[in-house]
Amino acid sequence: EAYVTPVDDETIGVAFLFEEHGRFDDLLEEFPLLADRLEGATPVSDDQGGGPFEQRVRRPQIGRVLLAGDAAGYLDALTGEGVALAVETGSLAAESIADGEPGSYPARYRRATRTYFGLTEMLLWIRQVRRSRVPLIELLDRIPFVFDGFLEGLGGRSWG
């Protein structure tokens, strides 16, 4: 996967999501339209990388510490919902403390994130199946309302 984002009026960021080791130029070859658009561009930084980023935790509360956002668990940046999830779970943690019931946070967290994690795990499974050469992505392309439903469920902020 390739991500292109604006940095300022004359600079863009280009990021690749991949599983094996890769060099920028080799990964760029997988995206010929992007490569054409970047032809002759001058890089403003060296190649950088990181990951994998998946983080699993047993529970979002450890003693008196309530974990929110990525600290409470993270699957993949696939949906771009990380900031919204952090705000939602951070608010729930604050509400639990304000209500004098910090022990209620794990249940609130699970209700609030159940749909998000379920849909994201399903999308990751679909991505894995695609890599196995099963034409599931082609099927979703033929019935786009199913994939749109996934994204709507994630973007609707009604994850509970």
CSV table of C-alpha atoms in Angstrom, one decimal:
chain,number,residue,atom,x,y,z
A,1,GLU,CA,0.0,0.0,0.0
A,2,ALA,CA,1.2,3.5,-0.7
A,3,TYR,CA,0.1,6.7,1.1
A,4,VAL,CA,0.7,10.2,-0.3
A,5,THR,CA,0.0,13.1,2.0
A,6,PRO,CA,0.7,16.8,1.7
A,7,VAL,CA,3.4,18.3,4.0
A,8,ASP,CA,3.3,21.9,2.7
A,9,ASP,CA,2.5,23.7,-0.6
A,10,GLU,CA,5.5,22.2,-2.3
A,11,THR,CA,6.3,18.9,-0.4
A,12,ILE,CA,4.5,15.6,-0.1
A,13,GLY,CA,5.1,12.7,2.1
A,14,VAL,CA,5.2,9.2,0.6
A,15,ALA,CA,4.9,6.1,2.8
A,16,PHE,CA,4.7,2.5,2.0
A,17,LEU,CA,3.1,-0.3,4.0
A,18,PHE,CA,4.7,-3.6,3.3
A,19,GLU,CA,5.6,-6.8,5.1
A,20,GLU,CA,8.9,-7.8,3.8
A,21,HIS,CA,12.1,-5.7,3.7
A,22,GLY,CA,12.1,-3.2,1.0
A,23,ARG,CA,13.9,-0.2,-0.4
A,24,PHE,CA,12.0,3.0,-1.4
A,25,ASP,CA,12.9,2.8,-5.1
A,26,ASP,CA,11.9,-0.9,-5.3
A,27,LEU,CA,8.6,-0.3,-3.5
A,28,LEU,CA,7.9,2.7,-5.8
A,29,GLU,CA,8.2,0.5,-8.9
A,30,GLU,CA,5.1,-1.3,-7.6
A,31,PHE,CA,3.1,1.9,-8.2
A,32,PRO,CA,3.9,3.1,-11.8
A,33,LEU,CA,1.5,6.1,-11.7
A,34,LEU,CA,3.0,7.4,-8.5
A,35,ALA,CA,6.5,6.8,-9.9
A,36,ASP,CA,5.7,8.8,-13.0
A,37,ARG,CA,4.4,11.7,-10.8
A,38,LEU,CA,7.5,11.6,-8.7
A,39,GLU,CA,9.9,11.5,-11.7
A,40,GLY,CA,12.5,14.3,-11.2
A,41,ALA,CA,11.4,15.2,-7.7
A,42,THR,CA,14.1,15.9,-5.1
A,43,PRO,CA,13.9,14.0,-1.8
A,44,VAL,CA,13.9,16.3,1.2
A,45,SER,CA,14.8,13.5,3.7
A,46,ASP,CA,16.4,10.1,3.8
A,47,ASP,CA,14.3,6.9,3.7
A,48,GLN,CA,13.0,6.0,7.2
A,49,GLY,CA,10.9,3.1,8.4
A,50,GLY,CA,9.3,1.6,11.4
A,51,GLY,CA,7.1,-1.2,12.6
A,52,PRO,CA,5.5,-3.5,13.0
A,53,PHE,CA,3.2,-1.5,15.3
A,54,GLU,CA,0.6,-4.0,16.5
A,55,GLN,CA,0.2,-3.8,20.2
A,56,ARG,CA,-2.0,-6.2,22.1
A,57,VAL,CA,-2.8,-5.8,25.8
A,58,ARG,CA,-4.9,-8.1,28.1
A,59,ARG,CA,-7.0,-5.3,29.6
A,60,PRO,CA,-7.1,-1.5,29.4
A,61,GLN,CA,-6.7,-1.1,33.2
A,62,ILE,CA,-3.7,-2.0,35.2
A,63,GLY,CA,-4.2,-1.1,38.9
A,64,ARG,CA,-4.9,2.6,39.0
A,65,VAL,CA,-3.7,3.2,35.4
A,66,LEU,CA,-6.3,3.4,32.6
A,67,LEU,CA,-4.9,2.9,29.1
A,68,ALA,CA,-6.5,4.8,26.2
A,69,GLY,CA,-5.7,5.1,22.5
A,70,ASP,CA,-2.8,3.1,21.2
A,71,ALA,CA,-1.6,2.3,24.7
A,72,ALA,CA,-4.8,0.2,25.2
A,73,GLY,CA,-4.2,-1.8,22.1
A,74,TYR,CA,-3.5,-1.2,18.4
A,75,LEU,CA,-4.0,-3.4,15.3
A,76,ASP,CA,-3.1,-1.5,12.2
A,77,ALA,CA,-3.3,2.0,10.6
A,78,LEU,CA,-5.4,0.5,7.9
A,79,THR,CA,-8.5,2.6,8.7
A,80,GLY,CA,-6.9,5.8,9.9
A,81,GLU,CA,-9.1,5.8,13.0
A,82,GLY,CA,-6.3,6.0,15.6
A,83,VAL,CA,-6.8,9.6,16.7
A,84,ALA,CA,-10.6,9.3,16.9
A,85,LEU,CA,-10.3,6.1,18.9
A,86,ALA,CA,-7.8,7.8,21.3
A,87,VAL,CA,-10.2,10.7,21.9
A,88,GLU,CA,-13.1,8.4,22.4
A,89,THR,CA,-11.3,6.0,24.8
A,90,GLY,CA,-9.6,8.9,26.6
A,91,SER,CA,-13.0,10.5,27.2
A,92,LEU,CA,-14.3,7.3,28.6
A,93,ALA,CA,-11.4,7.0,30.9
A,94,ALA,CA,-11.9,10.5,32.1
A,95,GLU,CA,-15.6,9.9,32.6
A,96,SER,CA,-14.9,6.7,34.6
A,97,ILE,CA,-12.6,8.7,36.9
A,98,ALA,CA,-15.0,11.6,37.2
A,99,ASP,CA,-17.9,9.2,38.1
A,100,GLY,CA,-15.7,7.8,40.9
A,101,GLU,CA,-15.8,4.4,39.1
A,102,PRO,CA,-12.5,3.8,37.4
A,103,GLY,CA,-13.2,0.1,37.6
A,104,SER,CA,-16.0,0.6,35.1
A,105,TYR,CA,-13.6,1.7,32.4
A,106,PRO,CA,-12.7,-1.8,31.0
A,107,ALA,CA,-16.4,-2.6,30.3
A,108,ARG,CA,-16.9,0.9,28.8
A,109,TYR,CA,-13.7,0.5,26.7
A,110,ARG,CA,-14.8,-2.9,25.4
A,111,ARG,CA,-18.3,-1.6,24.4
A,112,ALA,CA,-16.8,1.4,22.7
A,113,THR,CA,-14.1,-0.5,20.7
A,114,ARG,CA,-15.8,-3.8,19.9
A,115,THR,CA,-17.0,-2.8,16.4
A,116,TYR,CA,-13.8,-0.9,15.6
A,117,PHE,CA,-11.6,-3.9,16.5
A,118,GLY,CA,-13.9,-6.4,14.9
A,119,LEU,CA,-14.1,-4.6,11.6
A,120,THR,CA,-10.4,-3.8,11.5
A,121,GLU,CA,-9.6,-7.5,12.2
A,122,MET,CA,-12.0,-8.4,9.3
A,123,LEU,CA,-10.2,-6.0,7.0
A,124,LEU,CA,-6.8,-7.4,7.9
A,125,TRP,CA,-8.1,-10.9,7.3
A,126,ILE,CA,-9.4,-9.8,3.9
A,127,ARG,CA,-6.0,-8.3,3.1
A,128,GLN,CA,-4.3,-11.5,4.1
A,129,VAL,CA,-6.7,-13.6,1.9
A,130,ARG,CA,-5.9,-11.3,-1.0
A,131,ARG,CA,-2.2,-12.0,-0.6
A,132,SER,CA,-3.1,-15.7,-0.9
A,133,ARG,CA,-4.4,-14.9,-4.4
A,134,VAL,CA,-8.1,-15.5,-3.5
A,135,PRO,CA,-10.1,-12.9,-5.4
A,136,LEU,CA,-12.0,-11.6,-2.3
A,137,ILE,CA,-10.9,-8.0,-3.0
A,138,GLU,CA,-12.3,-8.4,-6.5
A,139,LEU,CA,-15.6,-9.6,-5.0
A,140,LEU,CA,-15.7,-6.5,-2.8
A,141,ASP,CA,-15.0,-4.4,-5.8
A,142,ARG,CA,-18.1,-5.8,-7.4
A,143,ILE,CA,-20.2,-5.2,-4.3
A,144,PRO,CA,-18.7,-1.9,-3.0
A,145,PHE,CA,-21.6,-1.3,-0.5
A,146,VAL,CA,-20.2,-4.1,1.7
A,147,PHE,CA,-16.7,-2.4,1.9
A,148,ASP,CA,-18.4,1.0,2.2
A,149,GLY,CA,-20.4,-0.4,5.2
A,150,PHE,CA,-17.1,-1.4,6.9
A,151,LEU,CA,-15.7,2.0,6.5
A,152,GLU,CA,-19.0,3.7,7.5
A,153,GLY,CA,-19.1,1.5,10.6
A,154,LEU,CA,-15.5,2.6,11.5
A,155,GLY,CA,-16.0,6.3,10.6
A,156,GLY,CA,-19.4,6.7,12.3
A,157,ARG,CA,-17.8,6.9,15.8
A,158,SER,CA,-20.6,4.7,17.1
A,159,TRP,CA,-18.3,1.8,17.7
A,160,GLY,CA,-20.3,0.4,20.7
